[in-house]
Amino acid sequence: MFTDDIRKQVDTALDAVRAHSLVRAAADGLLPLENAIRWVFCAGRESRSFPWILQDLLRWTENEKIRRILQENLDDELGSGDPSHAHFLHYLHLLDDLGVPRQEFNDYQERAGIKLALQLAFNIARGCNTGRSIGYMLVNEAMTPVTYTAAKQALTKYHPALGTNFFDLHIEVDDHHVAALYEAVDALPEADRADLWYGIALGQRGMEILLDEAYGIFDSVDQDINITAERWNPLSATATQDN
């Protein structure tokens, strides 16, 4: 079975995320608080959306093992019947502990990174491709200990008494989800190998561009760029110069 190859592919994706400048700076205690808070905002957008992504996956997934894994994941996200333990509520408590007004989170203007990351996630969830979906979910869940451990290090440098339930809960629960997803990989046919790899690559890409946004890469140009506009036409530019 090709599960060992998939594990290696996921590990390669995790190494790439560990090497991201924002994650390295956080782990080394060098990340400015402003970037750490923006990282929290981006993670919050993802946390708020994740139950809807799982629901989209459940709408078309027919494999009973995979449906069970997705449903368990969704139940965990929603607090397993107790709304007070919903993951996003823990996120809101994290904002409170950081002294960040919830309105500031609501008012945060998403840039290209989080927009693309969420568009990728929702398109995969609605794409009706089992291999890509499992590959994406695998790397997305497996990255939690990498990114959230680094986020904890970055934030507790500035807030030593910070409660970290949001991070700790995700790290603990996602370890279980990853193990269950590898069971799903074991049940997939060889024909799904390429789609699994592609899903892993998409999950890595989505996380990296989210981290890019938190690191400030998209701060200089934050308006939508319409590349079909006349000013982007090189022939038009040449004609203007000639005149």
Tab-separated table of C-alpha atoms in Angstrom:
chain	number	residue	atom	x	y	z
A	1	MET	CA	0.000	0.000	0.000
A	2	PHE	CA	1.176	3.551	-0.760
A	3	THR	CA	0.383	5.059	2.664
A	4	ASP	CA	4.090	5.281	3.566
A	5	ASP	CA	4.688	7.393	0.452
A	6	ILE	CA	1.823	9.688	1.447
A	7	ARG	CA	3.318	10.071	4.938
A	8	LYS	CA	6.620	11.133	3.382
A	9	GLN	CA	4.823	13.648	1.175
A	10	VAL	CA	3.013	15.114	4.182
A	11	ASP	CA	6.276	15.288	6.149
A	12	THR	CA	7.883	17.183	3.253
A	13	ALA	CA	4.991	19.673	3.297
A	14	LEU	CA	5.356	20.120	7.057
A	15	ASP	CA	9.083	20.783	6.696
A	16	ALA	CA	8.323	23.490	4.137
A	17	VAL	CA	5.917	25.188	6.557
A	18	ARG	CA	8.458	24.927	9.409
A	19	ALA	CA	10.913	26.720	7.117
A	20	HIS	CA	8.533	29.633	6.451
A	21	SER	CA	10.033	32.896	7.697
A	22	LEU	CA	7.056	33.681	9.941
A	23	VAL	CA	7.085	30.252	11.621
A	24	ARG	CA	10.861	30.388	12.099
A	25	ALA	CA	10.667	33.881	13.584
A	26	ALA	CA	7.891	32.763	15.953
A	27	ALA	CA	9.796	29.681	17.062
A	28	ASP	CA	12.921	31.801	17.659
A	29	GLY	CA	11.023	34.422	19.679
A	30	LEU	CA	11.653	37.111	17.047
A	31	LEU	CA	8.167	37.644	15.618
A	32	PRO	CA	6.775	41.162	16.299
A	33	LEU	CA	3.515	41.211	18.235
A	34	GLU	CA	1.738	42.931	15.325
A	35	ASN	CA	2.474	39.977	13.042
A	36	ALA	CA	1.532	37.479	15.733
A	37	ILE	CA	-1.870	39.157	16.142
A	38	ARG	CA	-2.421	39.200	12.384
A	39	TRP	CA	-1.586	35.509	12.374
A	40	VAL	CA	-4.270	35.022	15.014
A	41	PHE	CA	-6.753	36.941	12.830
A	42	CYS	CA	-5.966	34.745	9.822
A	43	ALA	CA	-6.222	31.588	11.927
A	44	GLY	CA	-9.549	32.852	13.234
A	45	ARG	CA	-10.923	33.273	9.720
A	46	GLU	CA	-9.916	29.679	9.030
A	47	SER	CA	-11.352	28.409	12.331
A	48	ARG	CA	-14.671	30.145	11.702
A	49	SER	CA	-14.924	28.620	8.215
A	50	PHE	CA	-13.768	25.081	8.957
A	51	PRO	CA	-17.139	23.609	10.075
A	52	TRP	CA	-18.692	24.788	6.814
A	53	ILE	CA	-15.868	23.171	4.842
A	54	LEU	CA	-16.491	19.870	6.638
A	55	GLN	CA	-20.215	20.132	5.936
A	56	ASP	CA	-19.506	20.658	2.232
A	57	LEU	CA	-17.336	17.530	2.217
A	58	LEU	CA	-20.052	15.516	3.946
A	59	ARG	CA	-22.625	16.513	1.326
A	60	TRP	CA	-21.027	14.346	-1.347
A	61	THR	CA	-18.684	11.869	0.367
A	62	GLU	CA	-20.111	8.340	0.088
A	63	ASN	CA	-17.288	6.294	1.637
A	64	GLU	CA	-18.607	5.343	5.080
A	65	LYS	CA	-15.197	5.342	6.783
A	66	ILE	CA	-14.398	8.791	5.440
A	67	ARG	CA	-17.873	10.069	6.357
A	68	ARG	CA	-17.355	8.850	9.923
A	69	ILE	CA	-13.984	10.611	10.148
A	70	LEU	CA	-15.393	13.869	8.761
A	71	GLN	CA	-18.412	13.720	11.053
A	72	GLU	CA	-16.213	13.148	14.119
A	73	ASN	CA	-14.111	16.115	13.047
A	74	LEU	CA	-17.206	18.284	12.631
A	75	ASP	CA	-18.574	17.155	16.001
A	76	ASP	CA	-15.283	18.147	17.635
A	77	GLU	CA	-15.374	21.562	15.945
A	78	LEU	CA	-18.874	22.196	17.278
A	79	GLY	CA	-18.091	21.058	20.817
A	80	SER	CA	-19.501	17.497	20.621
A	81	GLY	CA	-22.979	18.672	21.571
A	82	ASP	CA	-21.844	21.371	23.992
A	83	PRO	CA	-21.672	24.758	22.222
A	84	SER	CA	-19.543	26.147	25.060
A	85	HIS	CA	-16.735	23.865	23.859
A	86	ALA	CA	-16.958	24.799	20.187
A	87	HIS	CA	-13.485	25.459	18.807
A	88	PHE	CA	-14.350	28.898	17.478
A	89	LEU	CA	-15.642	29.924	20.912
A	90	HIS	CA	-12.226	29.004	22.328
A	91	TYR	CA	-10.792	31.263	19.643
A	92	LEU	CA	-12.950	34.176	20.810
A	93	HIS	CA	-11.776	33.577	24.374
A	94	LEU	CA	-8.202	33.736	23.068
A	95	LEU	CA	-8.923	37.204	21.659
A	96	ASP	CA	-10.315	38.228	25.049
A	97	ASP	CA	-7.198	36.940	26.828
A	98	LEU	CA	-5.014	38.885	24.384
A	99	GLY	CA	-6.989	42.037	25.089
A	100	VAL	CA	-8.003	42.281	21.427
A	101	PRO	CA	-11.553	43.592	20.909
A	102	ARG	CA	-13.694	41.154	18.959
A	103	GLN	CA	-14.773	44.032	16.727
A	104	GLU	CA	-11.142	44.431	15.673
A	105	PHE	CA	-11.159	40.812	14.512
A	106	ASN	CA	-14.473	41.339	12.693
A	107	ASP	CA	-13.130	44.479	11.012
A	108	TYR	CA	-9.872	42.888	9.833
A	109	GLN	CA	-9.603	43.359	6.062
A	110	GLU	CA	-8.617	40.064	4.448
A	111	ARG	CA	-5.907	40.275	1.849
A	112	ALA	CA	-4.909	37.845	-0.886
A	113	GLY	CA	-3.451	35.228	1.476
A	114	ILE	CA	-6.474	34.315	3.573
A	115	LYS	CA	-8.818	34.852	0.621
A	116	LEU	CA	-6.930	32.341	-1.509
A	117	ALA	CA	-6.491	29.901	1.386
A	118	LEU	CA	-10.246	29.841	2.013
A	119	GLN	CA	-11.105	29.712	-1.692
A	120	LEU	CA	-8.822	26.703	-2.051
A	121	ALA	CA	-10.422	24.984	0.922
A	122	PHE	CA	-14.004	25.553	-0.216
A	123	ASN	CA	-13.262	24.552	-3.807
A	124	ILE	CA	-11.649	21.330	-2.642
A	125	ALA	CA	-14.599	20.677	-0.339
A	126	ARG	CA	-17.032	21.109	-3.226
A	127	GLY	CA	-14.895	19.420	-5.882
A	128	CYS	CA	-16.177	15.875	-5.253
A	129	ASN	CA	-12.667	14.385	-5.510
A	130	THR	CA	-11.923	12.009	-2.643
A	131	GLY	CA	-8.151	11.804	-3.102
A	132	ARG	CA	-7.631	15.555	-3.248
A	133	SER	CA	-9.922	16.116	-0.278
A	134	ILE	CA	-8.175	13.543	1.926
A	135	GLY	CA	-4.741	14.840	0.899
A	136	TYR	CA	-5.757	18.398	1.719
A	137	MET	CA	-7.319	17.402	5.036
A	138	LEU	CA	-4.256	15.357	5.981
A	139	VAL	CA	-1.772	18.172	5.581
A	140	ASN	CA	-4.180	20.762	7.007
A	141	GLU	CA	-4.669	18.758	10.208
A	142	ALA	CA	-1.039	17.620	10.457
A	143	MET	CA	0.181	21.227	10.299
A	144	THR	CA	-1.648	22.187	13.483
A	145	PRO	CA	1.130	21.151	15.896
A	146	VAL	CA	3.678	22.991	13.714
A	147	THR	CA	1.851	26.291	13.310
A	148	TYR	CA	-0.009	26.454	16.617
A	149	THR	CA	3.031	25.540	18.711
A	150	ALA	CA	4.949	28.358	17.008
A	151	ALA	CA	2.005	30.741	17.505
A	152	LYS	CA	1.916	29.907	21.207
A	153	GLN	CA	5.639	30.663	21.483
A	154	ALA	CA	5.193	33.990	19.705
A	155	LEU	CA	2.227	35.145	21.783
A	156	THR	CA	3.361	33.969	25.212
A	157	LYS	CA	6.551	35.980	24.771
A	158	TYR	CA	4.377	39.109	24.990
A	159	HIS	CA	1.640	37.618	27.218
A	160	PRO	CA	3.361	35.158	29.618
A	161	ALA	CA	0.123	34.346	31.458
A	162	LEU	CA	-1.872	33.760	28.268
A	163	GLY	CA	-4.390	30.917	28.319
A	164	THR	CA	-3.696	28.665	25.336
A	165	ASN	CA	-6.770	26.417	25.296
A	166	PHE	CA	-7.478	27.279	21.665
A	167	PHE	CA	-4.049	26.073	20.564
A	168	ASP	CA	-3.802	23.126	22.962
A	169	LEU	CA	-7.239	21.779	22.061
A	170	HIS	CA	-6.523	21.861	18.343
A	171	ILE	CA	-3.118	20.213	18.727
A	172	GLU	CA	-4.529	17.373	20.823
A	173	VAL	CA	-7.637	16.741	18.731
A	174	ASP	CA	-5.925	17.077	15.358
A	175	ASP	CA	-3.381	14.376	16.249
A	176	HIS	CA	-6.355	12.009	16.532
A	177	HIS	CA	-7.830	13.283	13.266
A	178	VAL	CA	-4.559	12.719	11.397
A	179	ALA	CA	-4.358	9.111	12.606
A	180	ALA	CA	-7.939	8.535	11.438
A	181	LEU	CA	-7.222	10.122	8.041
A	182	TYR	CA	-4.303	7.767	7.483
A	183	GLU	CA	-6.750	4.911	8.076
A	184	ALA	CA	-8.830	6.395	5.265
A	185	VAL	CA	-5.744	6.524	3.026
A	186	ASP	CA	-5.206	2.814	3.656
A	187	ALA	CA	-8.668	2.158	2.202
A	188	LEU	CA	-8.166	4.207	-0.982
A	189	PRO	CA	-7.254	2.603	-4.310
A	190	GLU	CA	-3.899	3.098	-6.024
A	191	ALA	CA	-5.682	5.240	-8.619
A	192	ASP	CA	-6.120	7.975	-5.982
A	193	ARG	CA	-2.374	8.376	-5.341
A	194	ALA	CA	-1.863	11.340	-7.700
A	195	ASP	CA	-4.916	13.161	-6.340
A	196	LEU	CA	-3.708	12.597	-2.771
A	197	TRP	CA	-0.362	14.174	-3.659
A	198	TYR	CA	-2.112	17.095	-5.324
A	199	GLY	CA	-4.350	17.634	-2.301
A	200	ILE	CA	-1.300	17.671	-0.035
A	201	ALA	CA	0.387	20.248	-2.274
A	202	LEU	CA	-2.742	22.416	-2.220
A	203	GLY	CA	-2.930	22.234	1.571
A	204	GLN	CA	0.706	23.310	1.847
A	205	ARG	CA	0.133	26.138	-0.633
A	206	GLY	CA	-2.907	27.407	1.251
A	207	MET	CA	-1.082	27.481	4.581
A	208	GLU	CA	2.008	29.175	3.158
A	209	ILE	CA	0.038	31.989	1.554
A	210	LEU	CA	-1.960	32.474	4.770
A	211	LEU	CA	1.349	32.819	6.614
A	212	ASP	CA	2.536	35.232	3.922
A	213	GLU	CA	-0.410	37.492	4.708
A	214	ALA	CA	0.296	37.432	8.438
A	215	TYR	CA	3.937	38.253	7.674
A	216	GLY	CA	2.881	41.362	5.734
A	217	ILE	CA	3.732	40.289	2.189
A	218	PHE	CA	0.455	41.657	0.781
A	219	ASP	CA	0.478	45.004	2.565
A	220	SER	CA	1.761	47.183	-0.278
A	221	VAL	CA	-0.999	46.420	-2.786
A	222	ASP	CA	-4.241	45.464	-1.103
A	223	GLN	CA	-6.804	46.416	-3.740
A	224	ASP	CA	-8.121	43.956	-6.323
A	225	ILE	CA	-6.091	43.983	-9.513
A	226	ASN	CA	-8.113	43.555	-12.702
A	227	ILE	CA	-5.592	42.246	-15.217
A	228	THR	CA	-8.129	42.506	-18.031
A	229	ALA	CA	-8.110	46.290	-17.681
A	230	GLU	CA	-6.736	48.254	-20.603
A	231	ARG	CA	-3.758	49.551	-18.613
A	232	TRP	CA	-2.384	45.989	-18.355
A	233	ASN	CA	-2.344	45.604	-22.144
A	234	PRO	CA	1.329	45.818	-23.236
A	235	LEU	CA	0.310	46.863	-26.746
A	236	SER	CA	-1.724	49.697	-25.258
A	237	ALA	CA	1.277	50.771	-23.161
A	238	THR	CA	3.522	50.760	-26.228
A	239	ALA	CA	0.988	52.773	-28.197
A	240	THR	CA	0.811	55.322	-25.379
A	241	GLN	CA	4.594	55.657	-25.274
A	242	ASP	CA	4.755	56.072	-29.058
A	243	ASN	CA	2.282	58.921	-28.874
